[in-house]
mmCIF file of C-alpha atoms in Angstrom:
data_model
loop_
_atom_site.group_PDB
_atom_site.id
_atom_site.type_symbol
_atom_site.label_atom_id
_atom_site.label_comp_id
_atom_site.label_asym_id
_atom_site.label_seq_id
_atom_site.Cartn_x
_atom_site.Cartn_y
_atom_site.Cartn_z
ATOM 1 C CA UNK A 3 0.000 0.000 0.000
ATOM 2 C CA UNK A 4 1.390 3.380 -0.311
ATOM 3 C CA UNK A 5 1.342 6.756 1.507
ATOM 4 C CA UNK A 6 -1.525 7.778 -0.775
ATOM 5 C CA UNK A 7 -3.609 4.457 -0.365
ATOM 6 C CA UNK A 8 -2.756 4.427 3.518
ATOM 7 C CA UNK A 9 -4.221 7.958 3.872
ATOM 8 C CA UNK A 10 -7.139 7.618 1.433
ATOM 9 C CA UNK A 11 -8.188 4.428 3.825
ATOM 10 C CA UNK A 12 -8.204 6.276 6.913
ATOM 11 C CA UNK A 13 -10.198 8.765 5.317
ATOM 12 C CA UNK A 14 -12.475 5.904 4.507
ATOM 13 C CA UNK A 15 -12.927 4.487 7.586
ATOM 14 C CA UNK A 16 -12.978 7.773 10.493
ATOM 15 C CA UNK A 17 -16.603 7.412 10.425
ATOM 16 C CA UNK A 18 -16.999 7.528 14.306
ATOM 17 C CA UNK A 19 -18.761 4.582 16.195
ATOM 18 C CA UNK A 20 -20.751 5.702 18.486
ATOM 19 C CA UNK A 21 -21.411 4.208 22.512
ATOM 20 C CA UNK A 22 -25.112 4.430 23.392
ATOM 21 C CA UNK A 23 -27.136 2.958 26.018
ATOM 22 C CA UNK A 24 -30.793 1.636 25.256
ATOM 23 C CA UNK A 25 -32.734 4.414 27.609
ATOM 24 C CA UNK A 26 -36.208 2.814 27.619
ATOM 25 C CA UNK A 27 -37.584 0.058 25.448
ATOM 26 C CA UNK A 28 -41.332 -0.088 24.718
ATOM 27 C CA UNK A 29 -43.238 -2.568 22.831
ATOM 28 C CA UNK A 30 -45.397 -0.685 20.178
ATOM 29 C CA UNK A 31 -47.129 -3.229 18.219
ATOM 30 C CA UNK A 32 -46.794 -7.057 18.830
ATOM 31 C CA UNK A 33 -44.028 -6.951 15.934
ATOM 32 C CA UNK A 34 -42.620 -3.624 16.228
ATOM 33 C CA UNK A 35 -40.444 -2.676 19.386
ATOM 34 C CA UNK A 36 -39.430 1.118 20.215
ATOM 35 C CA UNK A 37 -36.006 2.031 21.403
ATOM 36 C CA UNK A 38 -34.819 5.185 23.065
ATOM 37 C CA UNK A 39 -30.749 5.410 22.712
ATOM 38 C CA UNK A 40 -28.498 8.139 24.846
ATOM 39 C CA UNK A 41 -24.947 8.531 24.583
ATOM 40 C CA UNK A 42 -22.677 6.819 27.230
ATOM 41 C CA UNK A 43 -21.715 8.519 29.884
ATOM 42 C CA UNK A 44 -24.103 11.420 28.680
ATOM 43 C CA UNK A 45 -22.656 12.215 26.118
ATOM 44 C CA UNK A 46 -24.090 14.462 23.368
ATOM 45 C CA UNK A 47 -25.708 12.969 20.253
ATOM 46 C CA UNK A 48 -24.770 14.082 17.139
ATOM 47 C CA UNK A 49 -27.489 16.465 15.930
ATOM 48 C CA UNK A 50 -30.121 14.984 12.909
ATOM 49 C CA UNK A 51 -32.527 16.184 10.324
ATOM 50 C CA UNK A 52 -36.318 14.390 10.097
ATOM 51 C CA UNK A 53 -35.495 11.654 7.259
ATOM 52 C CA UNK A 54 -32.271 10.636 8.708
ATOM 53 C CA UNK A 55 -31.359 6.886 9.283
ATOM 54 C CA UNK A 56 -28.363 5.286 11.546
ATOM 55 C CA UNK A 57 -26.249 2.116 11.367
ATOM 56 C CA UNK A 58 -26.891 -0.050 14.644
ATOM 57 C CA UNK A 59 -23.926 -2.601 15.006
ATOM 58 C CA UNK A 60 -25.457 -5.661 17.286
ATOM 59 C CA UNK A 61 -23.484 -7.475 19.945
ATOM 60 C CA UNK A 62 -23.969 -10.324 17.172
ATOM 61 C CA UNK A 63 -22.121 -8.739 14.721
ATOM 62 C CA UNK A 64 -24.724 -7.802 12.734
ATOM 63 C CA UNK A 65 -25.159 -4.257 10.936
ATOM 64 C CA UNK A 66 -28.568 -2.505 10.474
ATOM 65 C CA UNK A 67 -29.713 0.637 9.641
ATOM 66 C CA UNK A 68 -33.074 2.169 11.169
ATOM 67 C CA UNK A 69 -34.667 5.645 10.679
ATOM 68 C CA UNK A 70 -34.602 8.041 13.122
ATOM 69 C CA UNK A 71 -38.494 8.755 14.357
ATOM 70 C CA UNK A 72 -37.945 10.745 17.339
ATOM 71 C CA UNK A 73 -37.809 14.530 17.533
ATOM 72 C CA UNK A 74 -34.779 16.484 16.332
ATOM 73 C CA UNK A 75 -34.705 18.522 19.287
ATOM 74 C CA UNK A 76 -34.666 15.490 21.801
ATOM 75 C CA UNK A 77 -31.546 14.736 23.520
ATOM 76 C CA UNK A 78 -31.998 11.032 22.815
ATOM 77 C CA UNK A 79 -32.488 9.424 19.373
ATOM 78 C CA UNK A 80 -35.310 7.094 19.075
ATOM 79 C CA UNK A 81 -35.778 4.016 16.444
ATOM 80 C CA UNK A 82 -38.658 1.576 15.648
ATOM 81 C CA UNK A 83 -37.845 -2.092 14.385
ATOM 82 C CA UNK A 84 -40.105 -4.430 12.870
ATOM 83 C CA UNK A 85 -39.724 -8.322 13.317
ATOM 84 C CA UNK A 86 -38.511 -9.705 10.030
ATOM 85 C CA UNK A 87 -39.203 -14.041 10.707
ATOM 86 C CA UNK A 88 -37.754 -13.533 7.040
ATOM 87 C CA UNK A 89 -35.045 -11.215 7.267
ATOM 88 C CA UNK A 90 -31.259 -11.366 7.609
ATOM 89 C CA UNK A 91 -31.834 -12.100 11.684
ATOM 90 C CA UNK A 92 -31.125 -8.261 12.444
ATOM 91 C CA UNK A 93 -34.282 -7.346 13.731
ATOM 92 C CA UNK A 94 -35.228 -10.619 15.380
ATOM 93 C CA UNK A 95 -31.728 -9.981 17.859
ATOM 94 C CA UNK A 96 -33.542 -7.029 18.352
ATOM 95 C CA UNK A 97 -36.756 -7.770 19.296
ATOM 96 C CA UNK A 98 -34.910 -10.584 21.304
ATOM 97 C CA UNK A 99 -32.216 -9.794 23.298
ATOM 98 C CA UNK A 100 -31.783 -5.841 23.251
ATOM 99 C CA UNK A 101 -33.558 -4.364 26.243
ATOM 100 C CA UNK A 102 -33.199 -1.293 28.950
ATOM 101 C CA UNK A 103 -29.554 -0.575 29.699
ATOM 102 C CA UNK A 104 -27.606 -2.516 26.812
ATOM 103 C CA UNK A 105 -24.896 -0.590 25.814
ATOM 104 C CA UNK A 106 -24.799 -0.852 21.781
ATOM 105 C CA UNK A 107 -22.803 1.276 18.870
ATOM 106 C CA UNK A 108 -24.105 3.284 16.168
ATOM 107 C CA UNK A 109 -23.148 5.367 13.495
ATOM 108 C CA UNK A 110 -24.557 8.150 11.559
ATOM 109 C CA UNK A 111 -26.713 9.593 11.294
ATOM 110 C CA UNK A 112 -27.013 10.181 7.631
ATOM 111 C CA UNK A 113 -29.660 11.409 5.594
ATOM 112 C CA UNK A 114 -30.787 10.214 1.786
ATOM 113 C CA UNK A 115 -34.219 11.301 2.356
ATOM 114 C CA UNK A 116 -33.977 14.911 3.603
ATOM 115 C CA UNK A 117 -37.667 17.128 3.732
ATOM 116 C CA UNK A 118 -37.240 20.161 1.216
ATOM 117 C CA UNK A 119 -38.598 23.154 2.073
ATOM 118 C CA UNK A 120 -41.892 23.664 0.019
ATOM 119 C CA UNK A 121 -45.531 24.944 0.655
ATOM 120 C CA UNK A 122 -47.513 21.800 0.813
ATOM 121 C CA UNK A 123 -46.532 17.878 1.162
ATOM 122 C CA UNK A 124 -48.033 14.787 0.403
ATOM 123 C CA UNK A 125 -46.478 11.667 2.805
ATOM 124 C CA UNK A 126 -47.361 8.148 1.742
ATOM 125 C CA UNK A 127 -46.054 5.126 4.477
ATOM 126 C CA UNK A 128 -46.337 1.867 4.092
ATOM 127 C CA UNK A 129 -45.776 -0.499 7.204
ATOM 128 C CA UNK A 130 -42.541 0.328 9.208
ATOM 129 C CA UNK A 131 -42.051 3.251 6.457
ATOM 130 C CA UNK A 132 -43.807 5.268 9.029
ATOM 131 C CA UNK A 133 -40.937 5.512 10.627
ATOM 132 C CA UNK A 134 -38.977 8.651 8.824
ATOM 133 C CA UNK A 135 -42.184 10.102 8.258
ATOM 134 C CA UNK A 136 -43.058 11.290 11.928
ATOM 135 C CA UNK A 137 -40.376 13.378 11.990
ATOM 136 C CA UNK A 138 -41.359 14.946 8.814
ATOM 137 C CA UNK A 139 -44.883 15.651 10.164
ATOM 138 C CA UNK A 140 -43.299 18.091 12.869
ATOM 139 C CA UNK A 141 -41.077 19.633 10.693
ATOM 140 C CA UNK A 142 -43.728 20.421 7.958
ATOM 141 C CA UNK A 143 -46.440 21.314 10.976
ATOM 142 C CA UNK A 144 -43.372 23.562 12.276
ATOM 143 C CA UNK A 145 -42.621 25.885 9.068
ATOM 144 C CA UNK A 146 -46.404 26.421 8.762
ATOM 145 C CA UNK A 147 -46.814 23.695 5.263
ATOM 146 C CA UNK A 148 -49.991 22.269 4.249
ATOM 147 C CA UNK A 149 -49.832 18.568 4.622
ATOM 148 C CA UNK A 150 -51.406 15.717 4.026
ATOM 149 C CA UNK A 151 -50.488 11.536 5.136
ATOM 150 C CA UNK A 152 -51.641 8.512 4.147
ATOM 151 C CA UNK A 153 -50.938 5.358 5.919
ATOM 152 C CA UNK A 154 -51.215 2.028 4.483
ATOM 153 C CA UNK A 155 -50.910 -0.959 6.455
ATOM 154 C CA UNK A 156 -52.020 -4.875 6.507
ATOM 155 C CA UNK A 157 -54.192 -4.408 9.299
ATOM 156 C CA UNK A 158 -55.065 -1.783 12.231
ATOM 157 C CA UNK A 159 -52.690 -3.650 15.045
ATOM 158 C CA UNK A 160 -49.644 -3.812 13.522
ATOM 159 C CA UNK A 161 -49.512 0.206 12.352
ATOM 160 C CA UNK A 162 -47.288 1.946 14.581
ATOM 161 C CA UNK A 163 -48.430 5.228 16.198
ATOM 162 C CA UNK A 164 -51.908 5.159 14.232
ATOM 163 C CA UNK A 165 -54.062 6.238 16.562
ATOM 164 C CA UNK A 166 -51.466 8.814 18.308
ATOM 165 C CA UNK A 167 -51.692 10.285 14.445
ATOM 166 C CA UNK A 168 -55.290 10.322 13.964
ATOM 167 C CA UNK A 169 -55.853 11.718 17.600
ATOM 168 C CA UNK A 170 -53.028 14.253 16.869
ATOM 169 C CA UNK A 171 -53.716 15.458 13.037
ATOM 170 C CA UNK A 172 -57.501 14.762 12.310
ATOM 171 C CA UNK A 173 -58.535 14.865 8.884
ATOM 172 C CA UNK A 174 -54.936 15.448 7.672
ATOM 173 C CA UNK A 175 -54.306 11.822 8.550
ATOM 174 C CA UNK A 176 -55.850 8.810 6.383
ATOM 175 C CA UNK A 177 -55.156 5.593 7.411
ATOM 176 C CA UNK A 178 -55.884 2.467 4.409
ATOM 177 C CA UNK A 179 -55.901 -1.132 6.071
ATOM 178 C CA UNK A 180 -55.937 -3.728 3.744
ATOM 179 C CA UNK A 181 -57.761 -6.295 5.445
ATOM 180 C CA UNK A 182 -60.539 -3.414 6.013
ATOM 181 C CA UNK A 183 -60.182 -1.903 2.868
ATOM 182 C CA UNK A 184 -58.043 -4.154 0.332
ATOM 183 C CA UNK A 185 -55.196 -3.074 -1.858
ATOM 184 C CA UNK A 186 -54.777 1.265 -2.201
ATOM 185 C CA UNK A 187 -55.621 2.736 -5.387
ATOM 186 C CA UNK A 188 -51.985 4.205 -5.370
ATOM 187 C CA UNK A 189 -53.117 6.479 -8.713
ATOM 188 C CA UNK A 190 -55.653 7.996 -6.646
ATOM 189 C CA UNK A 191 -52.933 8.514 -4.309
ATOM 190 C CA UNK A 192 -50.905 10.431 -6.593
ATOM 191 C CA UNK A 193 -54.063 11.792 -8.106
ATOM 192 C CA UNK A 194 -53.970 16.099 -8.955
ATOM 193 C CA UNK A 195 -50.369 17.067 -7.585
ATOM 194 C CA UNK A 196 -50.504 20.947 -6.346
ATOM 195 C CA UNK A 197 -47.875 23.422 -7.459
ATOM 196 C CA UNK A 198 -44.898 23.623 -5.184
ATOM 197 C CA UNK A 199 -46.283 20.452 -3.504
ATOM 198 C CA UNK A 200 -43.413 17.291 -3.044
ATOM 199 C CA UNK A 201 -44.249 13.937 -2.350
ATOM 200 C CA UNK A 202 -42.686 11.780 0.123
ATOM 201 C CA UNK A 203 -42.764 7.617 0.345
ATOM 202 C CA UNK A 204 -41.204 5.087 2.647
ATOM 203 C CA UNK A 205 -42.634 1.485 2.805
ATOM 204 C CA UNK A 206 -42.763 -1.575 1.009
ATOM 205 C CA UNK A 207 -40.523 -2.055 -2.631
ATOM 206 C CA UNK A 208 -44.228 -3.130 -4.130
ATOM 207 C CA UNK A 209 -45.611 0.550 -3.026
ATOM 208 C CA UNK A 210 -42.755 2.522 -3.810
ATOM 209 C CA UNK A 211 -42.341 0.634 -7.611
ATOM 210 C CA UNK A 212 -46.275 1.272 -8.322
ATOM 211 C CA UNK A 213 -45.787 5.103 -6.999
ATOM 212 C CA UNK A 214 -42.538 5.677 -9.406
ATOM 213 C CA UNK A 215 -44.352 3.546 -11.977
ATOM 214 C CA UNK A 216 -47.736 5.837 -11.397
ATOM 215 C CA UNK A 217 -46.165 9.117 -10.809
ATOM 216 C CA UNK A 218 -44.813 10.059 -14.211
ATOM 217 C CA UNK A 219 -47.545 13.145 -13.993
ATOM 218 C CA UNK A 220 -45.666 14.999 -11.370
ATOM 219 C CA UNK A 221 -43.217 17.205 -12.082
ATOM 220 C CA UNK A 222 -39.449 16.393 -12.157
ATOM 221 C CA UNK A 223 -37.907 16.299 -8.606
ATOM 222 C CA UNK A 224 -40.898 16.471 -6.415
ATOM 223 C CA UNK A 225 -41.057 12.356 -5.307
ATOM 224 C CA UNK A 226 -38.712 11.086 -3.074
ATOM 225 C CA UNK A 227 -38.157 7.805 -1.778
ATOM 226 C CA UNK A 228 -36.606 5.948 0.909
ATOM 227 C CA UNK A 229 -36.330 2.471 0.506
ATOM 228 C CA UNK A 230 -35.831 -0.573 3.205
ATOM 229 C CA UNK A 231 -34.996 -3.292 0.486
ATOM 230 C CA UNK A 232 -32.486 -3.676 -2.385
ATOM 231 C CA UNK A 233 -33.780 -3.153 -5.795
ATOM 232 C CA UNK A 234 -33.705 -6.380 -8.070
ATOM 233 C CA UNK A 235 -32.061 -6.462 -10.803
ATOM 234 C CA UNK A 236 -31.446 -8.874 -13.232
ATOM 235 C CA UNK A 237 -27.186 -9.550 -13.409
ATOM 236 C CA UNK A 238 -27.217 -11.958 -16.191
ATOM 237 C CA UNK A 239 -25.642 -9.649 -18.640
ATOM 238 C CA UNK A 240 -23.487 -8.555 -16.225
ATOM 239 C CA UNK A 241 -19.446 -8.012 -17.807
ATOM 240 C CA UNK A 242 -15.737 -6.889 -16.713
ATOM 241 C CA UNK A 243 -15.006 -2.930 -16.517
ATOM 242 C CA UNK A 244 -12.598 -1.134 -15.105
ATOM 243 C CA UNK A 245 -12.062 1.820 -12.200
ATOM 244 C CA UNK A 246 -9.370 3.681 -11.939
ATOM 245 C CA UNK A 247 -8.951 5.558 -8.656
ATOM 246 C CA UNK A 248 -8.212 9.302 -9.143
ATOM 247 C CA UNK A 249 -5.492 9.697 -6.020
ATOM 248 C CA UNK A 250 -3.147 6.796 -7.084
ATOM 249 C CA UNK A 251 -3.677 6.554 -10.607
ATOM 250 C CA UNK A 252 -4.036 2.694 -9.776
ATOM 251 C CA UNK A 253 -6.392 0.471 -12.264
ATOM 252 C CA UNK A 254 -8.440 -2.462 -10.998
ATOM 253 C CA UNK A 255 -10.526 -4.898 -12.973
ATOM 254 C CA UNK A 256 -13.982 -5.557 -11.800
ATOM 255 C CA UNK A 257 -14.701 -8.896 -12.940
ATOM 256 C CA UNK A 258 -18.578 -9.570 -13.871
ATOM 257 C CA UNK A 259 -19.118 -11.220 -10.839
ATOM 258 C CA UNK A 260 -17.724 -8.833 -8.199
ATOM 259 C CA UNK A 261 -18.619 -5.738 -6.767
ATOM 260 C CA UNK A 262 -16.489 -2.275 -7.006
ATOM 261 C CA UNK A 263 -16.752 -2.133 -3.458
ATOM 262 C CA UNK A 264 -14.837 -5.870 -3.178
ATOM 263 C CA UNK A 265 -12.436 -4.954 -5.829
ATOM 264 C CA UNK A 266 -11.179 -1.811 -4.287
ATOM 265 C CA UNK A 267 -10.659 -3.334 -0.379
ATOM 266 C CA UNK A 268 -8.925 -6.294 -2.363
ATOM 267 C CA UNK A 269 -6.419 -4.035 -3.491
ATOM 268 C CA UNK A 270 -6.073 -2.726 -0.115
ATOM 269 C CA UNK A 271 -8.417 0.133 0.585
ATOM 270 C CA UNK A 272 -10.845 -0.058 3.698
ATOM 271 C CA UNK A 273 -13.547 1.222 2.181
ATOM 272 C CA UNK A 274 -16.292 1.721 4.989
ATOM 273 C CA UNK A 275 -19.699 0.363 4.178
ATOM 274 C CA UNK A 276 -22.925 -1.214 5.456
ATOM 275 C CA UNK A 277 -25.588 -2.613 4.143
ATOM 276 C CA UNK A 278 -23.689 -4.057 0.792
ATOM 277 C CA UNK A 279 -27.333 -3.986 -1.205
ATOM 278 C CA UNK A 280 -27.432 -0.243 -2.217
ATOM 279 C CA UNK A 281 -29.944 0.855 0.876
ATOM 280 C CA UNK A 282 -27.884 2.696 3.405
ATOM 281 C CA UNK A 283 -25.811 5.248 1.302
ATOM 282 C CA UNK A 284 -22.738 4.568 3.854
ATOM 283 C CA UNK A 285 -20.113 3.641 0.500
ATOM 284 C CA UNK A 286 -21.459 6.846 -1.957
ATOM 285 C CA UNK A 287 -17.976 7.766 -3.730
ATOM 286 C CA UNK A 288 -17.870 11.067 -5.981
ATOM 287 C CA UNK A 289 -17.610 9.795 -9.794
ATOM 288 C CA UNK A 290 -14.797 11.992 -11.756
ATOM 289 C CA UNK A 291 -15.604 10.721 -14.830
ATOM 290 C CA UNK A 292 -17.298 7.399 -16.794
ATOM 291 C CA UNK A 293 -20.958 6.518 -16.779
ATOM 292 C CA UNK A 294 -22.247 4.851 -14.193
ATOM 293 C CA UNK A 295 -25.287 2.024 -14.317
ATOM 294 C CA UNK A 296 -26.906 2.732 -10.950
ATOM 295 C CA UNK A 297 -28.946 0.011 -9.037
ATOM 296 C CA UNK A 298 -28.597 1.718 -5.566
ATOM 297 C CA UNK A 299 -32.381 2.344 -3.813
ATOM 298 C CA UNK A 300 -30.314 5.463 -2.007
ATOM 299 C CA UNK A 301 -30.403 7.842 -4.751
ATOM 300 C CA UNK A 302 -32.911 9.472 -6.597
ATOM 301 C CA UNK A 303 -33.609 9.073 -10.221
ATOM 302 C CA UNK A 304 -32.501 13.358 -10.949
ATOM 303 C CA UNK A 305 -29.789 12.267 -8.412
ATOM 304 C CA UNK A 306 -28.498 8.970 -10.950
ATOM 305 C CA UNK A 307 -29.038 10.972 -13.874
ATOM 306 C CA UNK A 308 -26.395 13.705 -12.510
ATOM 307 C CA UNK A 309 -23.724 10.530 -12.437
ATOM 308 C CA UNK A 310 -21.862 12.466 -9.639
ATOM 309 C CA UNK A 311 -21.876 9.560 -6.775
ATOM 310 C CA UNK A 312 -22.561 6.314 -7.343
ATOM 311 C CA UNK A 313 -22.814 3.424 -4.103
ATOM 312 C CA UNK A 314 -19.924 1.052 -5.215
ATOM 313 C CA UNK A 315 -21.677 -1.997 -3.216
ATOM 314 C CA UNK A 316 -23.686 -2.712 -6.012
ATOM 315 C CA UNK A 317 -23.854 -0.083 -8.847
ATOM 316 C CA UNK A 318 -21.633 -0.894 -11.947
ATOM 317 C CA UNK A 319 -20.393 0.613 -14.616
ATOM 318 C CA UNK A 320 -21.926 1.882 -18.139
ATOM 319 C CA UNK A 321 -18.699 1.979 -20.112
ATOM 320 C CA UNK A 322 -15.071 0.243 -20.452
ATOM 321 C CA UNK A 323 -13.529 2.565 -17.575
ATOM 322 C CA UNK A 324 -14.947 4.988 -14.271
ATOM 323 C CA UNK A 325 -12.734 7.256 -12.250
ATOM 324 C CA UNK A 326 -13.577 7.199 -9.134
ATOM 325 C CA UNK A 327 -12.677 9.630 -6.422
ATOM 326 C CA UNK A 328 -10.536 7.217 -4.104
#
């Protein structure tokens, strides 16, 4: 490795872990669990913007990221998790042995999903996408916005916080549950966009596809997403490129089937990342020059069409060579 490499990877990897202590643990739904996380010893949190999420690293060794749903202004940081039986085992260590006064580490927070300022907002959750929407509801309610939130979920029990929001909001707040009500009309959802209004989504891949599929009559820029799951893509076609990193001049091969992100901490680089599946944003790299084929769920589609970060976990290139700022 040389002087440049050695510095670049400590650049790459000073993302501070974080000590915290679970505060207070509550049980919200029967399969979501709340926690409230201080800093040890006290210690200040780092401050946070409403659509932010964190990476929790488990005792298990396990990395997960969760959105923050708390208030900004709160000394403490606050997450939901929903039991996966399905998932990667994150959330069922969780649900199963984190409680009151476990000391855990975290880092972050970052935000992908940040609320523009505008004059009226449309939120659409899904499940546990409820999650960086709360947030967003005090900000908006805060700066004086029109507002409006729809919540979709399987059935009335396992929505987090739904009554707390209908109580809280009135009319602004429509809840959908599909075992009352069957599957949302997402086009009526999206139906007569306002001017200056944005739309916000979090919740299932199914929702967020038929919104982005639906949504074509809103103006450029005014959907965002935040998505929990990877977005599938088909690999089959998948060939070699290269990257050359900008601060060494070095050139690696990316064979068809490896990621950028395995290449580059082959050749010695400690790149810090998360998730590995293009949902966290914790590997974005600045792109000096090549096209990049994105198949990240962290950036928006303005955001891939500007080609200036890509997430090297997953995204690959759309040409022979990319620079890449490492």
């Amino acid at each position: 490795m040389t002087v440049a490499d050695t510095l670049l990877a400590s650049a790459r990897t000073m993302e501070v872990e974080i000590p915290v202590v679970v505060a207070r643990r509550r049980r919200v739904t029967a399969d979501i669990v709340r926690l409230w996380l201080i800093g040890v010893d006290a210690r200040p949190l780092p401050s946070w913007t409403p659509g932010a999420h964190i990476d929790v690293l488990l005792p298990n060794g396990t990395e997960r990221q969760y959105s923050l749903c708390g208030d900004p202004s709160d000394e403490e940081w606050s997450i939901m998790v929903l039991r996966e039986p399905q998932g990667r085992g994150g959330s069922q260590y969780v649900h199963d042995a984190v409680w009151t006064g476990q000391k855990l580490k975290v880092r972050g927070p970052r935000n992908h999903f940040a609320l523009d300022p505008a004059p009226r907002y449309r939120f659409l959750a899904g499940g546990i996408g409820i999650t960086p929407i709360l947030p967003m509801l005090r900000e908006a309610e805060a700066a004086g916005a029109e507002w409006s939130l729809t919540y979709c979920g399987r059935s009335r029990q396992g929505m987090a916080c739904a009554e707390e929001l209908t109580v809280g909001h009135g009319g602004r707040v429509r809840l959908h549950v599909d075992s009352e009500q069957g599957v949302p009309d997402v086009a009526a959802l999206l139906s007569d966009p306002r001017p200056g209004e944005l739309l916000y989504a979090c919740g299932p891949n199914s929702m967020l596809e038929a919104i982005e599929r639906m949504g074509a009559h809103w103006p450029k820029g005014s959907i965002h997403f935040e998505r929990f799951s990877a977005v599938t893509r088909d690999t089959t076609a998948d060939t070699e490129f290269e990257v050359e990193l900008a601060s060494s001049g070095k050139v690696l091969t990316v064979p068809a089937d490896r990621s950028i992100l395995d290449v580059v901490r082959e050749s010695g680089i400690q790149m810090l990342s998360s998730c590995q599946e293009g949902t966290c944003g914790t590997c974005e790299t600045a792109v000096v020059s090549g096209q990049v084929d994105h198949r990240d769920a962290v950036l928006s589609k303005e955001e891939q069409e500007e080609n200036e970060v890509m997430m090297v976990c997953v995204s690959r290139a759309a040409c022979p060579r990319l620079v890449l700022d490492l």
